[in-house]
Coordinates of C-alpha atoms in Angstrom, one line a residue:
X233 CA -33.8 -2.3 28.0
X234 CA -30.3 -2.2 26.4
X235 CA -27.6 -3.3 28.9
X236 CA -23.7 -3.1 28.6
X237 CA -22.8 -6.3 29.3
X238 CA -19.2 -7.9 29.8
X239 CA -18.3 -11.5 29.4
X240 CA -15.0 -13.1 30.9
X241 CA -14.1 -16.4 29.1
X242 CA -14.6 -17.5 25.4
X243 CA -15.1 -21.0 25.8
X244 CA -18.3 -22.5 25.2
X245 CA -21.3 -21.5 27.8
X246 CA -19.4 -17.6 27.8
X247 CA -20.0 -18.0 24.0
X248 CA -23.4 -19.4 23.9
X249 CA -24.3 -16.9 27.0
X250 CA -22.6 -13.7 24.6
X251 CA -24.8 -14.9 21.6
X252 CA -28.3 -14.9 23.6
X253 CA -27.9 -11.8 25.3
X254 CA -26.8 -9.8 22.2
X255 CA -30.1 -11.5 20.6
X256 CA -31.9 -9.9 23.3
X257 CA -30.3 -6.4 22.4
X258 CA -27.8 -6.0 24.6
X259 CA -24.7 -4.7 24.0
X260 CA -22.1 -8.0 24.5
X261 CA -18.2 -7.7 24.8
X262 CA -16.2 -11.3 25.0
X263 CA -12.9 -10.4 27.0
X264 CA -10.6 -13.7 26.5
X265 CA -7.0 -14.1 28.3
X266 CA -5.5 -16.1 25.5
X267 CA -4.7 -15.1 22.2
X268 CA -7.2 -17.3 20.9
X269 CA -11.0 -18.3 21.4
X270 CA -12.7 -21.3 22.7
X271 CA -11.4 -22.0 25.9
X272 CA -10.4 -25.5 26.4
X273 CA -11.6 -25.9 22.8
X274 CA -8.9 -24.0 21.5
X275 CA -7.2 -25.6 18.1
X276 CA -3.4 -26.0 17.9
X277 CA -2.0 -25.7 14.5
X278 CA 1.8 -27.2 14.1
X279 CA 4.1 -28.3 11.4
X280 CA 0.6 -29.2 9.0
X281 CA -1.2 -30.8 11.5
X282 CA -4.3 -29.7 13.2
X283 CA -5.3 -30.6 17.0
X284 CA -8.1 -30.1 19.1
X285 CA -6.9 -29.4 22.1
X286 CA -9.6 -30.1 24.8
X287 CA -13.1 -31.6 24.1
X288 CA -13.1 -34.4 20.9
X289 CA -16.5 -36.1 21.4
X290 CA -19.8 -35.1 19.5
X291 CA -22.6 -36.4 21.6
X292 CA -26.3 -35.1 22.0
X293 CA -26.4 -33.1 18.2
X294 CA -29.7 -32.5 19.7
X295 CA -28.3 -29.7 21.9
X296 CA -26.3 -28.4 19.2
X297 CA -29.4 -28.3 16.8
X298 CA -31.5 -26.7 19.8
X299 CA -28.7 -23.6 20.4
X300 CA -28.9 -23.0 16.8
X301 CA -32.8 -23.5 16.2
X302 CA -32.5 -20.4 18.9
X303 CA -31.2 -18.0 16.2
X304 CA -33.1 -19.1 13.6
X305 CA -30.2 -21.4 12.0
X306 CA -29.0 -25.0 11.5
X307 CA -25.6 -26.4 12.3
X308 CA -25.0 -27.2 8.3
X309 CA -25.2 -23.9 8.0
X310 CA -22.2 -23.9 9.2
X311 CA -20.5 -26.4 9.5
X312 CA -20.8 -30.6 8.3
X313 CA -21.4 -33.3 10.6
X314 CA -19.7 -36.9 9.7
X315 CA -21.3 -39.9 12.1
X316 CA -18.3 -42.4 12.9
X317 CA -18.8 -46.2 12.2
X318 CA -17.5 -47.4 14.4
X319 CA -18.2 -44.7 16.9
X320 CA -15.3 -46.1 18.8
X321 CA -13.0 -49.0 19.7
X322 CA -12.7 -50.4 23.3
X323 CA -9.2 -52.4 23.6
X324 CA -8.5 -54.5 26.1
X325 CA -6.1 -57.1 25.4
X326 CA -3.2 -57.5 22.1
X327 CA -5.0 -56.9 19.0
X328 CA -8.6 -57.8 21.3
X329 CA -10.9 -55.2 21.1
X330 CA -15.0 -54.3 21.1
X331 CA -16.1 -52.4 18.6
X332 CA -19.4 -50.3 19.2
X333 CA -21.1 -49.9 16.2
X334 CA -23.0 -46.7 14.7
X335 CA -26.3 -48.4 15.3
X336 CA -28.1 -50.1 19.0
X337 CA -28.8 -52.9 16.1
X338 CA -25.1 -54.0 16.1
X339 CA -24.6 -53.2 19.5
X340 CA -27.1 -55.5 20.6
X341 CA -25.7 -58.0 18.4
X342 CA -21.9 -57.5 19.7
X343 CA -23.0 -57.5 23.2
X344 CA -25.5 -60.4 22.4
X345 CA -22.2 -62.5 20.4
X346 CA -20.2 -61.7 23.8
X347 CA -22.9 -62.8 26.7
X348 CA -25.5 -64.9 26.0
X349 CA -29.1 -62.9 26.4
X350 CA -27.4 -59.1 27.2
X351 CA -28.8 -57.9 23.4
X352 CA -32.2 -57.8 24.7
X353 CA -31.3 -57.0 28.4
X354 CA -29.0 -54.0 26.6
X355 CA -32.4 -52.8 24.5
X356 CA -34.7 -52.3 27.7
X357 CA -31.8 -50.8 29.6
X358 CA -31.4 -48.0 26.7
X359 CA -35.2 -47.6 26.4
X360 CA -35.4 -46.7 29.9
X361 CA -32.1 -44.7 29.8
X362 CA -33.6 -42.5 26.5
X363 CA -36.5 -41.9 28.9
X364 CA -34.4 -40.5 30.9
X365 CA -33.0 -38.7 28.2
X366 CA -35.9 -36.9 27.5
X367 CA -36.6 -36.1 31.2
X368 CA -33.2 -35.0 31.8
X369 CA -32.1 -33.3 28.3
X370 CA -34.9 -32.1 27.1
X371 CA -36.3 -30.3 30.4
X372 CA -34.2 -30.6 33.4
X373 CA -31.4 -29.5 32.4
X374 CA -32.6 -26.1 31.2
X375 CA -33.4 -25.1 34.5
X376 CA -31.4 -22.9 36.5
X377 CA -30.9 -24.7 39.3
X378 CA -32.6 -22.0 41.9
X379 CA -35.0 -24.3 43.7
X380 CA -34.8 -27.9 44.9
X381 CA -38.2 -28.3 43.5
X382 CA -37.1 -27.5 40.0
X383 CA -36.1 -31.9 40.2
X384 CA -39.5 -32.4 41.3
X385 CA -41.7 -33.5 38.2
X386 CA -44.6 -36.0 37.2
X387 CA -41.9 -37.8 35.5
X388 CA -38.9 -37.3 38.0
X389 CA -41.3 -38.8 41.2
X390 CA -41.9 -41.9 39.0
X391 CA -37.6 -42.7 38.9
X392 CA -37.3 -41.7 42.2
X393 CA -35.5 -44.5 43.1
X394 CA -32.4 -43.8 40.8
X395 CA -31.6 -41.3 42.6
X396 CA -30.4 -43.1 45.0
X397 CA -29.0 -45.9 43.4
X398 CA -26.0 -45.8 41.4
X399 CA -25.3 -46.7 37.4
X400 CA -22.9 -49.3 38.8
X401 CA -25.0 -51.3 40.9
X402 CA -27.7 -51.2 38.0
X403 CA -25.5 -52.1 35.2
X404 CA -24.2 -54.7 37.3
X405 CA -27.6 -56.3 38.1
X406 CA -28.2 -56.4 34.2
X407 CA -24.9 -57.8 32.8
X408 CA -22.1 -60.2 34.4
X409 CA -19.7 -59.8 31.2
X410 CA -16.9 -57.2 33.0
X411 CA -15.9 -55.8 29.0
X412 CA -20.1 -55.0 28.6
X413 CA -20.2 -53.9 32.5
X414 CA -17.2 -51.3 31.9
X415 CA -18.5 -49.9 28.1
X416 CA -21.9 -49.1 29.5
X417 CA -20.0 -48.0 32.9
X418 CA -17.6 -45.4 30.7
X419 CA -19.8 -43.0 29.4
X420 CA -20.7 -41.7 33.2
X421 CA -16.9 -40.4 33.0
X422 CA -18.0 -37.0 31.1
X423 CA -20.1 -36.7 34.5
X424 CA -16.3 -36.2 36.5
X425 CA -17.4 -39.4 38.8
X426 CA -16.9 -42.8 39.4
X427 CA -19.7 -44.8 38.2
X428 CA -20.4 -46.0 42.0
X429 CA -21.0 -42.4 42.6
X430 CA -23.2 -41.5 39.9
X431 CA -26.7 -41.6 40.0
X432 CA -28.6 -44.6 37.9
X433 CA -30.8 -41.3 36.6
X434 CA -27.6 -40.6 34.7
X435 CA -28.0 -43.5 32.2
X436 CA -28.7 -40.7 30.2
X437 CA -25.4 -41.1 29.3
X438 CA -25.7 -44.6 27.7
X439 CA -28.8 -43.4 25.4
X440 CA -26.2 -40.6 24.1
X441 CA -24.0 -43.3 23.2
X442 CA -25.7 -46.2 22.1
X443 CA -28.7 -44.8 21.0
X444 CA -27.8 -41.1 19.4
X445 CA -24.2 -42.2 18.4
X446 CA -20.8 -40.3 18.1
X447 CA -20.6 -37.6 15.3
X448 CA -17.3 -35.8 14.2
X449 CA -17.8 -32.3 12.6
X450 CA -15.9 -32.2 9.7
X451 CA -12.6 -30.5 10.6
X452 CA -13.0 -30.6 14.3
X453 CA -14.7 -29.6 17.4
X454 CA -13.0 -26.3 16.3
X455 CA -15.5 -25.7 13.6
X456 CA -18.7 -25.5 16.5
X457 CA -16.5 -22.7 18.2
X458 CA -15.9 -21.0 15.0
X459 CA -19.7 -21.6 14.0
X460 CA -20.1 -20.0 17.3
X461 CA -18.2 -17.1 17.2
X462 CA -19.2 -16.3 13.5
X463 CA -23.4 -16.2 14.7
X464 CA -22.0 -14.2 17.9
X465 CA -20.4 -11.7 15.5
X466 CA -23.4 -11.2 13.6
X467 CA -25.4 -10.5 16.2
X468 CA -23.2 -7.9 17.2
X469 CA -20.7 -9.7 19.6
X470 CA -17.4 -7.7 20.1
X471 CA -14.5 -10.4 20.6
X472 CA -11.5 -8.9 22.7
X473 CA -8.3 -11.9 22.8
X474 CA -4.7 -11.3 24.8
X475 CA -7.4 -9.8 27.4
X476 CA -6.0 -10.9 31.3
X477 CA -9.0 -9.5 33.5
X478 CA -6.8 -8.7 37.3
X479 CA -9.7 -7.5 39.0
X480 CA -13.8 -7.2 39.2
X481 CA -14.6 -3.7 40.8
X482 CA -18.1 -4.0 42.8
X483 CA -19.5 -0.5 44.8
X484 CA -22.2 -0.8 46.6
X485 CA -22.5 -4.3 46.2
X486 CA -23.1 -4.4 42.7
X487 CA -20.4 -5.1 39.9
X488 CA -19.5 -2.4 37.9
X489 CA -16.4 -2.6 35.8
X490 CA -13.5 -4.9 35.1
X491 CA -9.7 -4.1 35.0
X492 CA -8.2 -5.5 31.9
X493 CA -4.6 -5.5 31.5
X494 CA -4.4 -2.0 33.3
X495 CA -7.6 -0.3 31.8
X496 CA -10.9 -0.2 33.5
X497 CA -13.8 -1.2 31.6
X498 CA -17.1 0.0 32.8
X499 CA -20.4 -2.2 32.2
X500 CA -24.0 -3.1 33.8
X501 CA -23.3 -6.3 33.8
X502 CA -20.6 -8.7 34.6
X503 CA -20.6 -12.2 33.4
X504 CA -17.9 -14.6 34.4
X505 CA -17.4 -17.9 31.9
X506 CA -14.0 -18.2 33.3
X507 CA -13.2 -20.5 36.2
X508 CA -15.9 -19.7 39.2
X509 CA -12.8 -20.3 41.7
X510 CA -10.7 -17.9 40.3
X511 CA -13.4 -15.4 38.9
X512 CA -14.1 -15.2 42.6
X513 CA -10.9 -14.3 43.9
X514 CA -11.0 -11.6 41.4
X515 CA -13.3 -10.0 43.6
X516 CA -12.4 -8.7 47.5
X517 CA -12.7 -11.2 50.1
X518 CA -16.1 -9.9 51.7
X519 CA -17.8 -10.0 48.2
X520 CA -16.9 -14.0 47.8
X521 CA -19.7 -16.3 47.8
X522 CA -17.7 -19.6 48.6
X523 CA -14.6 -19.8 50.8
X524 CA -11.4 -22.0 50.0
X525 CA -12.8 -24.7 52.5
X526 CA -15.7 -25.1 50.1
X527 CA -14.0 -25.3 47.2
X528 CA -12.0 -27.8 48.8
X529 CA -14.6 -30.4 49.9
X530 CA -16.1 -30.4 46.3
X531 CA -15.5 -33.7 44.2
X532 CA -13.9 -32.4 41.1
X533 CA -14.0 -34.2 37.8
X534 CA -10.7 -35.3 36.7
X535 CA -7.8 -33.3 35.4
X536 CA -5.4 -34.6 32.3
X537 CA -2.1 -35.1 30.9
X538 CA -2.7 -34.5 26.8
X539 CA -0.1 -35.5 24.4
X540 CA -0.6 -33.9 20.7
X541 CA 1.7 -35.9 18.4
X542 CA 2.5 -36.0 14.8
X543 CA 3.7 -39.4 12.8
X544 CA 5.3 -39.6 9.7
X545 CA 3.3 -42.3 8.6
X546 CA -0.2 -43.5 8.7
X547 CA -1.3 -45.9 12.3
X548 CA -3.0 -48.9 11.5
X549 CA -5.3 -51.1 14.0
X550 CA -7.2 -48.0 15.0
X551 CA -10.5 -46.0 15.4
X552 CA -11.0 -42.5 15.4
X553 CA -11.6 -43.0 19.4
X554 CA -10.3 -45.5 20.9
X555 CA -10.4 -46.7 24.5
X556 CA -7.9 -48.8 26.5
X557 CA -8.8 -50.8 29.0
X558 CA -6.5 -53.5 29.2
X559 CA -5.7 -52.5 33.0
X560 CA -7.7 -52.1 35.6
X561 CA -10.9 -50.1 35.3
X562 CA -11.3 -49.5 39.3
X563 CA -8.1 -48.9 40.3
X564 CA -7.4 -46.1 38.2
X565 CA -10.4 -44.6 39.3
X566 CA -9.4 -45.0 42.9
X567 CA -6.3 -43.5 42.3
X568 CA -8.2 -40.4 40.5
X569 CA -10.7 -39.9 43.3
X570 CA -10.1 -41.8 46.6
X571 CA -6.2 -41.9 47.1
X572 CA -5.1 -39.2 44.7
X573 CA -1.9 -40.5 42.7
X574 CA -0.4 -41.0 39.6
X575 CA -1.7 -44.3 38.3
X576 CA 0.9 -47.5 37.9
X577 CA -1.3 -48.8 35.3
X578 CA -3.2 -45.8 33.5
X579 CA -6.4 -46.3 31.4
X580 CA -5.6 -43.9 28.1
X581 CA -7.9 -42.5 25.0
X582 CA -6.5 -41.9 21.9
X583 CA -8.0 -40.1 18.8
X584 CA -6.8 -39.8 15.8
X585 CA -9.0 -37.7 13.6
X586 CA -6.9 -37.4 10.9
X587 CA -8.5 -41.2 10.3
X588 CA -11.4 -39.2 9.6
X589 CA -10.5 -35.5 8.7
X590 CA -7.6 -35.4 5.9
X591 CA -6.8 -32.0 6.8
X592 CA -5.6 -32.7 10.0
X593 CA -2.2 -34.2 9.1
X594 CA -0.4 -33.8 6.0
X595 CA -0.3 -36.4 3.3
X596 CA 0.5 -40.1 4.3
X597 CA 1.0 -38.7 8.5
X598 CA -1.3 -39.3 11.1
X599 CA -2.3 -37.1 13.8
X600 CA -2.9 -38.3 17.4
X601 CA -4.2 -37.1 20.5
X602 CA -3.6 -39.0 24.1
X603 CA -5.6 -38.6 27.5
X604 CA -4.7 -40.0 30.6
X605 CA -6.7 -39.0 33.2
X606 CA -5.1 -37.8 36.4
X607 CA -6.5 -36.7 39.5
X608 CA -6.7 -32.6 39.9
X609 CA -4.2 -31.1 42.2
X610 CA -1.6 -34.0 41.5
X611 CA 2.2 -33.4 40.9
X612 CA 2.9 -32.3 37.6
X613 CA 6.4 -32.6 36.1
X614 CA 8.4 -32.6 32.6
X615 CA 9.6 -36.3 33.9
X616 CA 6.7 -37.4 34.8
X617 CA 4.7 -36.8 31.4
X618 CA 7.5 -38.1 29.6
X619 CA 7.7 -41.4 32.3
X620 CA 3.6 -41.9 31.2
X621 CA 4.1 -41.4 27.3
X622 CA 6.2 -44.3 27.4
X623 CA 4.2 -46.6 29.4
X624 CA 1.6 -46.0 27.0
X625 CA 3.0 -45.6 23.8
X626 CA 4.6 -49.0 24.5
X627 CA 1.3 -50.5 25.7
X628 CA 0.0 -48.9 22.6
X629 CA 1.9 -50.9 20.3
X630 CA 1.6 -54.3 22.0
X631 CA -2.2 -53.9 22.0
X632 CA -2.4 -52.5 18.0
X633 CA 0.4 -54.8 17.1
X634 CA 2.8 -51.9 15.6
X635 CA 5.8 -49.9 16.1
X636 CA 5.4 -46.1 16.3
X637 CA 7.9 -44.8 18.6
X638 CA 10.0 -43.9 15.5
X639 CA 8.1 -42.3 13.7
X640 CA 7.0 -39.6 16.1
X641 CA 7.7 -35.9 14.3
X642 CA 6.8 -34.1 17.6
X643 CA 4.9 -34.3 20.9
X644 CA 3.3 -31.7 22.9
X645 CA 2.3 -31.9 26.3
X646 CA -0.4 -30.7 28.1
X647 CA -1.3 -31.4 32.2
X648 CA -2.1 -29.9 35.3
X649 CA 0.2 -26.9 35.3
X650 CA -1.6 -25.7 31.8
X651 CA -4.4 -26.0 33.0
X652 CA -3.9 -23.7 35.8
X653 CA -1.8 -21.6 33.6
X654 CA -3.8 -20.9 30.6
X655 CA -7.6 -21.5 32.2
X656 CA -6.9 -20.5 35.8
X657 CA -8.5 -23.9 36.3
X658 CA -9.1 -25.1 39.8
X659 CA -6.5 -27.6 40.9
X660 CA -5.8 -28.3 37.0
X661 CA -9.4 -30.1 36.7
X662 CA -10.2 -30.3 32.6
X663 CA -13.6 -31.5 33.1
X664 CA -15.2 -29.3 35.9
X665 CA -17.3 -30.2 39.3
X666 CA -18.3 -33.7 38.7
X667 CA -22.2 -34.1 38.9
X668 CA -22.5 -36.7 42.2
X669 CA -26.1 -36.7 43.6
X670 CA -25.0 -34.1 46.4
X671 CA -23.4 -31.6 43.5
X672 CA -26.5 -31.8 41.2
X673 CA -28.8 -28.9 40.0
X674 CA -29.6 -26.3 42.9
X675 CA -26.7 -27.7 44.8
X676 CA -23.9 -26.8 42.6
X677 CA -22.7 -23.0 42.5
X678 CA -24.9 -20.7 42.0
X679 CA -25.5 -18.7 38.1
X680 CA -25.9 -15.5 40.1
X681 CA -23.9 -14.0 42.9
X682 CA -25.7 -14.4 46.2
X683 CA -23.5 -11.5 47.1
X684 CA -23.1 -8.8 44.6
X685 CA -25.3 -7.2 42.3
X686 CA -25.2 -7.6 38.8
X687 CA -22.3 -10.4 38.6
X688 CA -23.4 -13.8 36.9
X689 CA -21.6 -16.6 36.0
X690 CA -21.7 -19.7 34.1
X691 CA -19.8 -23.1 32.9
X692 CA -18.8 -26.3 33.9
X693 CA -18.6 -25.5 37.6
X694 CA -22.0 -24.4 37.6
X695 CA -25.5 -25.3 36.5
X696 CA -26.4 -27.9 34.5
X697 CA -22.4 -29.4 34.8
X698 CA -20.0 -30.5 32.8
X699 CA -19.1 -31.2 29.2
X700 CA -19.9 -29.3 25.8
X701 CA -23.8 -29.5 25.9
X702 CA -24.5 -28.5 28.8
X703 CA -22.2 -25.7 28.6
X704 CA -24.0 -24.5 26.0
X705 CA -27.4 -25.2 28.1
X706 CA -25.4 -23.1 30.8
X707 CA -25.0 -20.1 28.4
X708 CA -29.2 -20.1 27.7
X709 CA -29.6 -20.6 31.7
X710 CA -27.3 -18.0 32.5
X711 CA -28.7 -15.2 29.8
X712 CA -32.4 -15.8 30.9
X713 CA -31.4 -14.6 34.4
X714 CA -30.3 -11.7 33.5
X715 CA -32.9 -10.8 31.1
X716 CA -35.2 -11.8 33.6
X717 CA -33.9 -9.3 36.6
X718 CA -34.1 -6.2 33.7
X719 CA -37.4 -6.7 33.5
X720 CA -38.1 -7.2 36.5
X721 CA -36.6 -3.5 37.6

């Protein structure tokens, strides 16, 4: 049965969810807030150089290829993918660095070169973590997190222990190198926890990294939204940007309009990709689900001060990623999650994908993007930022054995305040609700209101979590529901 069906949000799982459900025959309306789609994936364009502005990394094409294989396509049909050699750089000392290679071959080799027995160690820890790979990727996660029994498999009842274990007391018990120990810790950081909070289940991770590799699409992580939107479009998706929604409308406990920028717009369905926090205080107080408190006692994943800067000459000593860890690893992430502050010593990433994408910075330039990660809710100020672009710029050239300072065209900052501003984020996060054991699956917030009718939502603060696959896993979940309940009327 056709349905009229309107989508808040245009970043990824709203723009997965808006191409399923107009598959299905619905009729499928995107309303966005900003004058541009994609979310936190939006692109900024300045001065002849091109940014991504949120998510950079290109892990698990197998999602990608799965969401596509849905509609009867393929990514190259619309847009190229380039696998990076090295996938990335890991610095942690002047001009000392780890490489991680584009192959677990050479990645057995450079962890083998660095501690004596750790390359074969290193291949049985990734055979086990791509078994959990295909547990986890290919079949738990594309549940929708209803029942607690939706964890409880053949295969799941076999690695029952890792769920209560954690990936840094296993990685520990396999490798005594602390550079080895902290690469195969980092990846669990999409997750938005500390590794000593993360399930071992969640090696996953490491079999994303080591054994499917880091891919760049051609021109950006812009070209997937754009791919996107384009198959959304054919299928019949109308795209609405400069669209603030002020207010859901529910009578008699069902959702039955929204009010966008003064104008009410009717619809059967209402489906929220935007922040759940704030899509919920859209609604009136008796029809919220989760009170402040709640929110509150959640462990959110991370939130980020972004620099987007253009140089007038080409950076040497560089990856497309790179990683630096030449402080310390654990007290950052203490000062992230268990004493919120702004770190003395911050870890940083940097990408520069004009290194791999000549279209992102004019002729002979460079374009570079810098991450520190902060913890959500923190003070954000213009002195602050530019206090932390100095201590890493400066710690930037010590470690890549250059100077750079001067030839910096422009910077544009990017931290908690945005956040809130332009994605109503909760408490700034970028990343989302971090999956701990306690905020996994049926325990995170729920794809469908528990209190009104015919309002849904999905993204990274509900099921399967956060990061660019499974927001697009979140968009499949998300549209089956609500297919589902139509035929079951």
């Amino acid at each position: 049965m056709k349905k009229k069906i309107t989508i808040i949000g245009s970043g990824f799982s709203a723009l997965s969810a808006s191409c399923y459900l107009a598959k299905s025959g619905h009729e499928v309306s995107v309303f966005e807030k900003n004058a541009s789609i994609g979310g936190r994936a939006r692109q900024l364009k300045k001065d002849g150089f091109t940014f991504d502005m949120g998510p950079s990394w290109y892990w698990m094409p197998d999602v990608f290829d799965r969401f596509f294989a849905d509609f009867g396509k393929k990514t190259s049909d619309y847009y190229e993918l380039i696998k990076l050699s090295p996938a990335y750089r890991v610095y942690f000392g002047e001009n000392e660095f780890i490489a991680i290679a584009d192959n677990l071959e050479e990645i057995e080799a450079t962890f083998e070169s660095i501690e004596k027995g750790s390359g074969k160690v290193l291949n049985k820890f990734i055979t086990e973590a791509k078994s959990n790979y295909d547990i986890a990727i290919k079949d738990l996660v594309y549940r929708p997190g209803v029942l607690a029994l939706e964890l409880v498999t053949v295969e799941t009842t076999k690695k029952i222990g890792q769920f209560f274990s954690n990936i840094s007391r296993d990685v520990r018990k396999k490798f005594k190198n602390e550079r080895l120990i902290q690469i195969l810790e980092f990846p669990v950081l999409f997750l938005g926890a500390k590794p000593s909070d993360t399930p071992s289940f969640y090696s996953f991770m490491n079999y994303a990294d080591f054994g499917l590799g880091t891919w760049h699409p051609k021109t950006g992580m812009f070209d997937v939204v754009h791919a996107m939107e384009s198959l959304a479009r054919e299928l019949g998706v109308v795209f609405h940007t400069d669209s603030n929604i002020e207010k859901i409308i529910v009578e008699n406990k069902s959702a039955k309009a929204i009010i966008v920028n003064g104008q009410t717009i009717f619809s059967d369905i209402v489906l929220s990709g935007a922040d759940y926090h704030h899509t919920e205080t859209l609604l009136d107080i008796e029809h919220r689900v989760y009170s402040e408190q709640y929110w509150n006692s959640r462990v959110f994943a991370p939130s980020s001060l972004l620099f987007y800067v253009g140089f007038n000459k080409k950076i040497e000593n560089i990856s497309h990623h790179a990683l630096f860890f030449d402080v310390d690893f654990y007290q950052h992430a203490k000062d992230i999650y268990d004493a919120p502050q702004w770190p003395k010593d911050p870890l940083f990433y940097a990408n520069f994908p004009s290194l791999t994408d000549k279209t992102a910075a004019p002729e002979g330039m460079e374009s570079g993007f810098f991450l520190i990660p902060l913890a959500p809710g923190i003070n954000d100020t213009e002195d602050l930022r530019e206090e932390y672009f100095n201590k890493i710029i400066s710690r930037f050239e010590v470690l890549t054995q250059q100077s750079i300072k001067n030839n910096i065209i422009f910077k544009i900052s990017f931290c908690k305040n945005d956040f809130v501003q332009e994605y109503n984020s909760y408490k700034g996060n970028a990343y989302g609700m971090a999956n701990t054991l306690m905020q996994t699956a049926f325990l995170r917030p729920k794809l469908k209101s528990k209190k009104v009718n015919n309002l849904y939502f999905t993204g990274q603060l509900t099921v399967p979590g956060p990061g660019v696959p499974p927001a697009l896993i979140s968009g499949k979940l998300v549209s089956d529901l609500i297919n589902k309940q139509f035929l079951e009327q």
